[in-house]
Coordinates of C-alpha atoms and ligand atoms in Angstrom, one line a residue:
X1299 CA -10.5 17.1 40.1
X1300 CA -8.5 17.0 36.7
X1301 CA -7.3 20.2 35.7
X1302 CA -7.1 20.3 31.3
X1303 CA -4.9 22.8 29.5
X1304 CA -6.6 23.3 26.5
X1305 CA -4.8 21.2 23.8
X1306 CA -6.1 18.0 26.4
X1307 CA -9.8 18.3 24.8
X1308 CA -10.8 18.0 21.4
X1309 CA -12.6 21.5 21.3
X1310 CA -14.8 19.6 18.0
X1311 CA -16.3 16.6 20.2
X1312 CA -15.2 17.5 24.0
X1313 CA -13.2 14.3 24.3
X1314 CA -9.9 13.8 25.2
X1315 CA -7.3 15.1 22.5
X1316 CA -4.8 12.4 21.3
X1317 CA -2.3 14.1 22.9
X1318 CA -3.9 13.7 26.1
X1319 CA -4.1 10.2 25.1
X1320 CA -1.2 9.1 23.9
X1321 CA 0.0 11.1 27.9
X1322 CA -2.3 9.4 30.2
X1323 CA -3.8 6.0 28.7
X1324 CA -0.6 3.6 29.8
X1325 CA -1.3 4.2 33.2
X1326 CA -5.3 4.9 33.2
X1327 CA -5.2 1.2 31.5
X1328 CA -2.3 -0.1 34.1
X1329 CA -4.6 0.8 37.0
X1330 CA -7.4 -0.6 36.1
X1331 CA -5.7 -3.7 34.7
X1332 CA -4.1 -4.0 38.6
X1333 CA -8.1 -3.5 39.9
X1334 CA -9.1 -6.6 38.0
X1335 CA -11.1 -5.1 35.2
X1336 CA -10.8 -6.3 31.4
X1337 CA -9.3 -3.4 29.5
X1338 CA -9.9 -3.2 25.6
X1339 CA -8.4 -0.3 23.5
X1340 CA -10.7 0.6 20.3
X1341 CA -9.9 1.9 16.7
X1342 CA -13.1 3.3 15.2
X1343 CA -13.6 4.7 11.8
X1344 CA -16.5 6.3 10.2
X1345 CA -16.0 4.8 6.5
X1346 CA -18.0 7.2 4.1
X1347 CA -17.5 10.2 5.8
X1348 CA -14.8 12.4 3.5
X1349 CA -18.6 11.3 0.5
X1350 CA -20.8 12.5 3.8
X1351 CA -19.3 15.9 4.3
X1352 CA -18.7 16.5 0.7
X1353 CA -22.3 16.3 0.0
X1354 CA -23.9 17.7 3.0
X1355 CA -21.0 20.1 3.6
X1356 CA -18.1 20.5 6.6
X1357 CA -21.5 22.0 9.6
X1358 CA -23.2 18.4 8.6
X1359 CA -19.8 16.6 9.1
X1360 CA -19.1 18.1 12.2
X1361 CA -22.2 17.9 13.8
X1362 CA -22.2 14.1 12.8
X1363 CA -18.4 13.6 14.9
X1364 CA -19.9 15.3 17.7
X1365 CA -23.1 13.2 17.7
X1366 CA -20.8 10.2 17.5
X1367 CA -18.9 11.6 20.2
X1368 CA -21.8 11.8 22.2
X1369 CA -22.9 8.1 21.9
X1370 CA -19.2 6.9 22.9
X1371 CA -19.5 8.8 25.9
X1372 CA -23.0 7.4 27.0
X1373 CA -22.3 3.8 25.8
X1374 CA -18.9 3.9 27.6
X1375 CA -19.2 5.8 31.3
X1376 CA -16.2 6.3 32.9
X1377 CA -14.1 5.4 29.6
X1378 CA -10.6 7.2 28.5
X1379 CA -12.4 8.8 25.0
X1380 CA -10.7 10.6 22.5
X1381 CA -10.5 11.9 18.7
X1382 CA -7.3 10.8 17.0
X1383 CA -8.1 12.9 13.8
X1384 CA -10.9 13.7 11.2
X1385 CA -13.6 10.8 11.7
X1386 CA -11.2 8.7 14.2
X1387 CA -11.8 7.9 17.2
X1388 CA -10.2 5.9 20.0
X1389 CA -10.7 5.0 23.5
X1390 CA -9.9 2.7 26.0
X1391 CA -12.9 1.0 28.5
X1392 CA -13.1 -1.6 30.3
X1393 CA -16.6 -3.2 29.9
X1394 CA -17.1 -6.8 29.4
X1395 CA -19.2 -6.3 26.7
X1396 CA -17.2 -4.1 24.4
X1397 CA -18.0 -5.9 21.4
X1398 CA -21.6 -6.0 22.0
X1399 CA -21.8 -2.7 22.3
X1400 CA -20.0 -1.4 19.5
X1401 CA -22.5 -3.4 17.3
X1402 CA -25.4 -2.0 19.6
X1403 CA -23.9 1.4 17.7
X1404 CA -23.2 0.0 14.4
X1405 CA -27.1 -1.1 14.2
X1406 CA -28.2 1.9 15.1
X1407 CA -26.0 4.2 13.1
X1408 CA -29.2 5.7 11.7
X1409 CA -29.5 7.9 14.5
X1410 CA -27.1 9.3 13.8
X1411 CA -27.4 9.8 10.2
X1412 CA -29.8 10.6 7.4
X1413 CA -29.6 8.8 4.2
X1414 CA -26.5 8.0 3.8
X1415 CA -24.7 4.7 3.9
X1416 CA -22.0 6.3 6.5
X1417 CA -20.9 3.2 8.2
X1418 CA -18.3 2.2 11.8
X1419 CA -15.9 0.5 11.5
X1420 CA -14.2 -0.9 15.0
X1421 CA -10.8 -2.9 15.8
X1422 CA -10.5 -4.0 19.3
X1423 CA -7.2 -4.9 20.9
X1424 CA -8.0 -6.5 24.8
X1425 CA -4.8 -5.5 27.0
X1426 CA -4.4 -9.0 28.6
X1427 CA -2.0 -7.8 31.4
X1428 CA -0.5 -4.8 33.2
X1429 CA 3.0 -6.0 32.3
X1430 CA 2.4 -4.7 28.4
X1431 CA 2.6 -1.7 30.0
X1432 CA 6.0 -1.4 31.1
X1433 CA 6.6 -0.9 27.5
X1434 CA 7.0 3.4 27.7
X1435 CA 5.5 3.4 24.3
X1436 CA 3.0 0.9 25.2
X1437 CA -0.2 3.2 24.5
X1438 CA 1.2 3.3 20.6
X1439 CA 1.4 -0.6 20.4
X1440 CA -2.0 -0.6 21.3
X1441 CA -3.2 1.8 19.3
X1442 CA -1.1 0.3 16.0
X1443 CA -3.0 -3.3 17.3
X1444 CA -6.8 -2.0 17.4
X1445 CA -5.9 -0.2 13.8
X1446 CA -4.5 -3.2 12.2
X1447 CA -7.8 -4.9 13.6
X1448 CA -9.5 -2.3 12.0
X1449 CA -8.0 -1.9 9.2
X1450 CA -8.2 -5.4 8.5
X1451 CA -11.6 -5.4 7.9
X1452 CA -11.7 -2.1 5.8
X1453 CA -12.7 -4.1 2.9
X1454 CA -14.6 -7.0 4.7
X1455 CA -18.4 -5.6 3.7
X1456 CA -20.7 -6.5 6.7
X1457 CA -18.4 -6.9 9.4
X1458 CA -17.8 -3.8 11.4
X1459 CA -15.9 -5.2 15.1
X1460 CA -12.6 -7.0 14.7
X1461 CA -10.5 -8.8 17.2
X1462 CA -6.5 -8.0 16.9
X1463 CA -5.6 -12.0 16.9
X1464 CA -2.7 -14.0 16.4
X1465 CA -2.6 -13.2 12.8
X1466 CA -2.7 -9.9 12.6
X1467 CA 0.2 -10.0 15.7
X1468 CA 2.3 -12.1 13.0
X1469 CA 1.8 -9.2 10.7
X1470 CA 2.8 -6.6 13.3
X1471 CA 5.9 -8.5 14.4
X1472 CA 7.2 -9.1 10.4
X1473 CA 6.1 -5.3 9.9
X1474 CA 8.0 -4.4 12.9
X1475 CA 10.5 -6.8 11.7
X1476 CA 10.8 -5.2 8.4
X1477 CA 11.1 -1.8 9.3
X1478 CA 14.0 -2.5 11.6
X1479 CA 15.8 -5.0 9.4
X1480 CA 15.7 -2.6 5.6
X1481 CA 18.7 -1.6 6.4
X1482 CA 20.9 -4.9 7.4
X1483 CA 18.9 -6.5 4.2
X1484 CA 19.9 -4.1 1.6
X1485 CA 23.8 -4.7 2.7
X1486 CA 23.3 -7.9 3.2
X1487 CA 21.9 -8.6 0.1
X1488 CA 18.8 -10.3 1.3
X1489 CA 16.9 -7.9 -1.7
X1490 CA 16.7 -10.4 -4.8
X1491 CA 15.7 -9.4 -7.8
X1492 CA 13.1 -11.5 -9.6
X1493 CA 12.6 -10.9 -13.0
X1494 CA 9.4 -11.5 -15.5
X1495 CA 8.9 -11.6 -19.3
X1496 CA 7.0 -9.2 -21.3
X1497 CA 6.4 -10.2 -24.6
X1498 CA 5.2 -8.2 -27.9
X1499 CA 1.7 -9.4 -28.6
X1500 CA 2.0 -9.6 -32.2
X1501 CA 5.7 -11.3 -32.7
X1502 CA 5.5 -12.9 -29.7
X1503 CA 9.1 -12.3 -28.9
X1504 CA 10.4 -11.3 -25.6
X1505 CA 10.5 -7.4 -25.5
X1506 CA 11.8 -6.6 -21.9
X1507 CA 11.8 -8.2 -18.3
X1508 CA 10.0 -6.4 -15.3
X1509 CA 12.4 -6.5 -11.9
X1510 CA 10.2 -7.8 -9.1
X1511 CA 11.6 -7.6 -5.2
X1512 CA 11.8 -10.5 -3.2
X1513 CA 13.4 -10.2 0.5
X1514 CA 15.2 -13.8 1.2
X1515 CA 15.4 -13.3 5.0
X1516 CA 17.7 -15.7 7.0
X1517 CA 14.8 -16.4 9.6
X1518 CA 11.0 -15.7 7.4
X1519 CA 12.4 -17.5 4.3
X1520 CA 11.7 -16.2 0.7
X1521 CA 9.3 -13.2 1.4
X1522 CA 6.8 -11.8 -1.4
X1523 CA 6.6 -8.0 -1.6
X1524 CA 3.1 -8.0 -0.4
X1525 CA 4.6 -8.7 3.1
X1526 CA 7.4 -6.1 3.2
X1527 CA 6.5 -3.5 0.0
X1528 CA 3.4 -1.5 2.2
X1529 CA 5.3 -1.3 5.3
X1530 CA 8.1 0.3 3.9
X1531 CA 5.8 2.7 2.2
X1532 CA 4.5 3.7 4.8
X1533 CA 7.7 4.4 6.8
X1534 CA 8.7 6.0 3.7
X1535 CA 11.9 3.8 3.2
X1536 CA 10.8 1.8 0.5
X1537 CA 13.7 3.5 -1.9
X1538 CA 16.2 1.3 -0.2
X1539 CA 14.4 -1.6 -2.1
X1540 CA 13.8 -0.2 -5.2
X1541 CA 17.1 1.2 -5.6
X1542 CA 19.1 -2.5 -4.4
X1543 CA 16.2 -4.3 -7.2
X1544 CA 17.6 -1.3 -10.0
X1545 CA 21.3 -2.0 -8.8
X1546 CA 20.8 -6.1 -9.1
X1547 CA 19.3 -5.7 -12.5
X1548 CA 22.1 -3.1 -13.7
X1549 CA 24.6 -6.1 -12.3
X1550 CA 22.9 -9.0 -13.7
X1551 CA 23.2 -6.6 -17.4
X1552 CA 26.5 -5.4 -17.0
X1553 CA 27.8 -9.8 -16.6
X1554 CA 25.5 -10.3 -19.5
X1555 CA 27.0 -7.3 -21.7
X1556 CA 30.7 -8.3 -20.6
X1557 CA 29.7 -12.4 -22.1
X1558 CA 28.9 -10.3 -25.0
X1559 CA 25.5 -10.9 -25.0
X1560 CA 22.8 -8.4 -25.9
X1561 CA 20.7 -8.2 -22.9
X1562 CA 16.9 -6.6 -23.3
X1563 CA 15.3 -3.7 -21.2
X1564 CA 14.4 -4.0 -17.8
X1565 CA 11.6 -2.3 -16.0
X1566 CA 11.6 -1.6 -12.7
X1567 CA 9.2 -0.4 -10.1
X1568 CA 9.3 3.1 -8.3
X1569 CA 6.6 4.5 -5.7
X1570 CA 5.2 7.3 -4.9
X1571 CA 6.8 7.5 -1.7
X1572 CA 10.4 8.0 -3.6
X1573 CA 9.8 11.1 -4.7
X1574 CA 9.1 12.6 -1.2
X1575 CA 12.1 10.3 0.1
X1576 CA 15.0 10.1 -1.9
X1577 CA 17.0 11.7 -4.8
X1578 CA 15.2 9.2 -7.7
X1579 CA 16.8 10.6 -10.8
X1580 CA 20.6 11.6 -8.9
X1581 CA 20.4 7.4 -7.6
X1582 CA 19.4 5.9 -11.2
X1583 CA 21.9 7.7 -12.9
X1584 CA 24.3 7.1 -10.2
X1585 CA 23.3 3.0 -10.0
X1586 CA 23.3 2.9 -14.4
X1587 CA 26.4 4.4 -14.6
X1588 CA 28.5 2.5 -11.9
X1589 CA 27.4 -0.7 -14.1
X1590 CA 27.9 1.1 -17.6
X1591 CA 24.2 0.2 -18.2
X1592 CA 23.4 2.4 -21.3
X1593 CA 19.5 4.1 -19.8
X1594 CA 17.5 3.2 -22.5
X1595 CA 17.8 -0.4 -21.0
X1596 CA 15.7 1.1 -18.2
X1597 CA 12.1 1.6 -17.8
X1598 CA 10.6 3.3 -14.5
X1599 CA 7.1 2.0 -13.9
X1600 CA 5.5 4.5 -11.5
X1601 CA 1.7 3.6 -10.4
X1602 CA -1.2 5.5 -11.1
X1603 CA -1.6 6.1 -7.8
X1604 CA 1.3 8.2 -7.7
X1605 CA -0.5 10.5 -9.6
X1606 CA -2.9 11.3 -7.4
X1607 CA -0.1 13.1 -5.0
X1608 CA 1.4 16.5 -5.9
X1609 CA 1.3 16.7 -10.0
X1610 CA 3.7 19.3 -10.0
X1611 CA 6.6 17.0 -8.4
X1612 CA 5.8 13.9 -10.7
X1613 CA 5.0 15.8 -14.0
X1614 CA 8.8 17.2 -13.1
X1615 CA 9.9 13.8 -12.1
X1616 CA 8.8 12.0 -15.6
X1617 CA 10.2 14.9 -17.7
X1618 CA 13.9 14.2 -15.9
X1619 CA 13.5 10.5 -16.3
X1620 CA 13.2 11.6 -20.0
X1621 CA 15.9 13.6 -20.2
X1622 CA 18.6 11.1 -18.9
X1623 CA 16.9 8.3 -21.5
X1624 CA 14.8 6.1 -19.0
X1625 CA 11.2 5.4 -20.8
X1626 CA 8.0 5.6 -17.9
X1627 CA 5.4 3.4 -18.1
X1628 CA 2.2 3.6 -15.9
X1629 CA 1.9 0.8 -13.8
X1630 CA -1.6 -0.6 -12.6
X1631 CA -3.6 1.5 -14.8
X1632 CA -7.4 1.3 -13.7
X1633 CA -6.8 -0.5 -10.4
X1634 CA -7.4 2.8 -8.6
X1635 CA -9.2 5.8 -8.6
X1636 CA -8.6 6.1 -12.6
X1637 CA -8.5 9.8 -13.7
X1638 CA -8.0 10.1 -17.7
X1639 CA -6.5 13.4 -16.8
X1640 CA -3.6 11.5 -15.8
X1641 CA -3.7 10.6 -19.0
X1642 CA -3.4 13.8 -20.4
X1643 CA -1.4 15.2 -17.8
X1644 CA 1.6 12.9 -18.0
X1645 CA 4.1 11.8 -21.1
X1646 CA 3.9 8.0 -20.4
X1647 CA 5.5 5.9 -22.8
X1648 CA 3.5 2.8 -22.0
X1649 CA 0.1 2.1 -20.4
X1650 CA 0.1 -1.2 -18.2
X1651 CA -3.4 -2.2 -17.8
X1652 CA -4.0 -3.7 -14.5
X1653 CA -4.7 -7.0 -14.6
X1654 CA -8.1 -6.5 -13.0
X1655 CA -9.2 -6.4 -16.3
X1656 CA -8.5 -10.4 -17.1
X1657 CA -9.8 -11.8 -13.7
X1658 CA -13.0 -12.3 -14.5
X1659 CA -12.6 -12.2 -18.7
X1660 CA -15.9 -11.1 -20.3
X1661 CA -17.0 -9.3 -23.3
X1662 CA -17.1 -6.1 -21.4
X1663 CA -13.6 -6.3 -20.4
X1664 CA -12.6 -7.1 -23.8
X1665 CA -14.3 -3.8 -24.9
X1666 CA -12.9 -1.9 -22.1
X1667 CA -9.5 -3.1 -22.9
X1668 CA -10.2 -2.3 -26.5
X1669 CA -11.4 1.4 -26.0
X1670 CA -8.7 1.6 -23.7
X1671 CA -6.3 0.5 -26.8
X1672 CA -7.3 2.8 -29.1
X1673 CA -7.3 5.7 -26.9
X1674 CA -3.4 4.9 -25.7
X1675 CA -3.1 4.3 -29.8
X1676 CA -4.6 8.2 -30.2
X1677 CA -2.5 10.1 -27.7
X1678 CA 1.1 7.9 -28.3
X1679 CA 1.1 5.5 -25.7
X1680 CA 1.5 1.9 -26.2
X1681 CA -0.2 -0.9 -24.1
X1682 CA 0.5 -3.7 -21.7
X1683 CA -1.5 -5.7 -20.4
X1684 CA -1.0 -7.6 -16.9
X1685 CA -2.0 -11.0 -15.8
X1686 CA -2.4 -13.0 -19.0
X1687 CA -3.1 -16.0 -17.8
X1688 CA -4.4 -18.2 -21.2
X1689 CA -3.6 -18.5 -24.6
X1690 CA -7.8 -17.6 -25.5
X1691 CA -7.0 -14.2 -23.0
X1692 CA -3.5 -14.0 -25.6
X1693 CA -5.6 -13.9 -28.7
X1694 CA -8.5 -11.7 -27.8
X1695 CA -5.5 -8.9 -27.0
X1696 CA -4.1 -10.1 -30.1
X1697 CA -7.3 -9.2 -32.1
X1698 CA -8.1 -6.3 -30.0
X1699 CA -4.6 -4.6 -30.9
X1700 CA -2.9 -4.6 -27.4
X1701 CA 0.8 -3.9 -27.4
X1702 CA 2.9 -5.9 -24.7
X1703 CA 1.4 -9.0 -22.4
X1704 CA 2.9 -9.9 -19.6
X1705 CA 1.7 -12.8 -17.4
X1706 CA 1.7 -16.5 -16.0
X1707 CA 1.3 -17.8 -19.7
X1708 CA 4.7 -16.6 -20.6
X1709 CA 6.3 -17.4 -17.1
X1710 CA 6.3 -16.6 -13.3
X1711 CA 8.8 -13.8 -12.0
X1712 CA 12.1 -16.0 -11.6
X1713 CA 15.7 -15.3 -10.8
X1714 CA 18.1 -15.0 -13.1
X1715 CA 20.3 -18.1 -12.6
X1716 CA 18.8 -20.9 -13.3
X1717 CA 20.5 -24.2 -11.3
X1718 CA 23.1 -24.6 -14.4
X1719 CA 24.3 -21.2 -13.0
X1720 CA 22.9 -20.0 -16.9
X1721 CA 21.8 -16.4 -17.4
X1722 CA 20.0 -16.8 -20.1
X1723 CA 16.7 -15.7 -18.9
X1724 CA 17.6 -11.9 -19.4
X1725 CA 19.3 -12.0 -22.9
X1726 CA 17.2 -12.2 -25.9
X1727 CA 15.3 -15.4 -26.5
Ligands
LIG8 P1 3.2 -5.2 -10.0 O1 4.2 -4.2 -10.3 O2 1.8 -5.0 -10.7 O3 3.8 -6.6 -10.5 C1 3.1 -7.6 -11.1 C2 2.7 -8.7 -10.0 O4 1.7 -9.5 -10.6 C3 3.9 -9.6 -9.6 O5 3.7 -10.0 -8.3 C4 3.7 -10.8 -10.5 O6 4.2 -12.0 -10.0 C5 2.2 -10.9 -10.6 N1 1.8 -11.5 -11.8 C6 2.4 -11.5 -13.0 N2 1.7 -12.2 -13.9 C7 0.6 -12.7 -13.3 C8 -0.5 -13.5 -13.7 O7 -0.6 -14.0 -14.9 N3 -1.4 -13.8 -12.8 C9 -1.3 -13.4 -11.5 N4 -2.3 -13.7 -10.7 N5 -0.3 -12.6 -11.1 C10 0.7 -12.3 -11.9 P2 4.8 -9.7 -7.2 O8 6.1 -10.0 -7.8 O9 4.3 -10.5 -6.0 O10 4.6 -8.2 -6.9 C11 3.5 -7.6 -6.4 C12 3.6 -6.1 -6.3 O11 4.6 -5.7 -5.4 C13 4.0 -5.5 -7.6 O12 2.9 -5.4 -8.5 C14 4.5 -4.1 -7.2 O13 3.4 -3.3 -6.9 C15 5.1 -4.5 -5.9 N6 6.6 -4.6 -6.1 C16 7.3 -5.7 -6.5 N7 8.6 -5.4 -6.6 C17 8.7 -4.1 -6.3 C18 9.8 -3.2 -6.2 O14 11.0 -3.5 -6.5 N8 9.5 -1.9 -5.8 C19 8.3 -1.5 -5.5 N9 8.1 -0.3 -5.1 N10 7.2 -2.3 -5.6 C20 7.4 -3.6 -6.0
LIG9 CA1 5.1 -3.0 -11.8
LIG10 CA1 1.2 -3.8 -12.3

């Protein structure tokens, strides 16, 4: 008979804790995979649930997690069950016809809910063979592999089971790969800077560059920061690339100031995650000054996203960027959850508009754009807008009063020498 100290149980639901988990599923799922059974480990997510318990309160919430609980444990007799955290839950069975059941669930989520359009979420990863067990941390593998299945399909409306697949294993491996390799790339220079015109609307003259990463890895070729920027957010480490894009772009200034040329402002990008890890205003200062780069060459484009995090750290953060002469300009305005508090809340210099705005270019983004304009205009911001794409999008933003465009139109992010070894691409045009 098993014998549970108390932090084994999830004293919510009754099923196994993830401690108890993440203790006892490599060799649960070892055994069985010696037996001959198929063994799949699950991700499952209620999406909806913070809306669910906000509306019908925390009793409502819980009693939903245990009914959910409950189901697991009938649809899957005999499985390891457990509650990873919140509305997660994880497990490992070894029916044949995991899938099938997990949509058996997802159609009849309605009995476990009222009203609401609370729905599962499930990522599957099928342990093909006791020897990825050996691994000691073999159960976290597994559960990292059902997530990314998971999350992959987080904004897939309609599908609620994913396999993990070859795909997603590429994207574990280059994650993995990432995380590992930071270091070694940021020494190694492998961190390029890639730089991208912003132009004032109504001159049209060039009016600063924005430093882009790229990661030119001797064995994945030229990477885009799509594949290696959210990884290293999440581990937290992404400093070590925004600080080696600000020290390329301070280099590339200082050669163009020294050919007695008058180089233009730079942006560059910072995230949230640099405030929790790193010393951001000690490293820019330290980084501007080891290439003489005067500050007001520098603006720090900080997401709106950040803003969602502790205000009290980044309302501190912006003031300090103004006191050592850096301008901050919001990045990706209205991508997110916008809050025009934000607006009010933080000294921003200028508002880039994300370019969500010019995908699909109608009259009701043009009026959005415009309000947005005016009300930057009011409270002393200027505006930029991303992605402009075509001359027509060029004139409407023209008429409308916009600030700063930056897009395709003007040119790609490039780098700075061009194959005549020129730098002219930073210095005025
Ligand atoms: P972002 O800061 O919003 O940068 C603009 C992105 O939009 C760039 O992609 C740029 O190539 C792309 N873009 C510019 N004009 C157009 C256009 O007209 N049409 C379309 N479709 N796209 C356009 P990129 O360089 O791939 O960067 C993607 C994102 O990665 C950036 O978005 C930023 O969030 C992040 N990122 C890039 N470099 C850094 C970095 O050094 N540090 C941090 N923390 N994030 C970075
Ligand atoms: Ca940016
Ligand atoms: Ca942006």
């Amino acid at each position: 008979m098993d014998c549970f100290q108390t932090n084994d149980i999830d004293e919510l639901t009754g099923l196994k804790s993830l401690t108890y988990f993440q203790n006892n599923a490599r060799k649960w799922i070892r055994n069985r995979l010696l037996n001959g059974n198929r063994v799949t480990v699950f991700y499952v997510n209620i999406c909806g649930f913070r809306s669910y318990n906000r509306m019908y309160g925390f009793q409502a919430g819980n009693a939903l997690l245990r009914r959910l609980a409950n189901v697991l444990k009938i649809e899957f007799d005999g499985a390891l069950l457990a509650r990873n955290m919140a509305d997660h839950f994880i497990g490992a069975v070894t029916n044949e016809d995991v899938q099938e059941r997990f949509e058996k669930i997802h159609e009849n989520m309605h009995l476990l809910q009222h009203n609401t359009t609370l729905e599962l979420i499930t990522g599957l990863y099928e342990v093909k063979d006791a020897s990825e067990t050996d691994n000691p941390d073999s159960v976290s593998v597994f559960l990292d592999n059902a997530f990314a299945a998971m999350k992959f399909i987080y904004d897939k409306p309609g599908v609620n089971t994913y396999w993990f697949d070859e795909r997603l294993k590429s994207e574990a491996e280059l994650k993995n790969y990432v995380i590992e390799h930071v270091d070694e790339a940021v020494e190694k220079g492998w961190i390029k800077t890639y730089y991208q015109p912003c132009v004032n609307i109504c001159t049209g003259k060039l009016l600063q560059y924005e430093a882009l990463a790229r990661w030119d890895d001797p064995a994945y070729g030229l990477l885009a920061p799509d594949k290696f920027i959210p990884y290293l957010e999440n581990a937290y480490e992404v400093y070590k690339i925004d600080f080696a894009v600000l020290e390329n772009a301070c280099r590339d200034i200082q050669e163009i100031m020294k050919k007695k040329l008058d180089p233009v402002p730079i942006s560059f990008n910072l995230s949230r995650t640099d405030f929790e890890a790193a010393d951001v205003i000690d490293q820019i200062v330290e980084i501007s000054d080891k290439y003489h780069v005067p500050r007001y060459l520098l603006h720090a484009e900080i997401t709106e996203s950040a803003m969602n995090g502790d205000t009290e750290i980044m309302k501190k953060a912006i003031k300090r960027l103004h006191e050592i002469g850096c301008e901050v300009w919001m990045d990706d305005f209205g991508s997110g959850y916008s809050s025009l508090n934000t607006l009010k809340d933080y000294p921003f210099d200028v508002i880039k508009m994300d370019m969500v705005f010019l995908r699909n270019f109608d009259k009701k983004s043009e009026d959005i754009i415009s309000s947005m304009t005016q009300m930057n205009k009011k409270l002393g911001f200027k505006t930029l807008v991303e992605g402009v794409e075509t001359k027509e999008q060029m004139k409407a933003l023209k008429d409308i009063g916009c600030d700063i465009a930056q897009g395709y139109l003007f040119s790609k992010p490039l780098p700075l020498c061009h194959g005549d070894g020129s730098i002219d691409n930073i210095c005025s045009l």
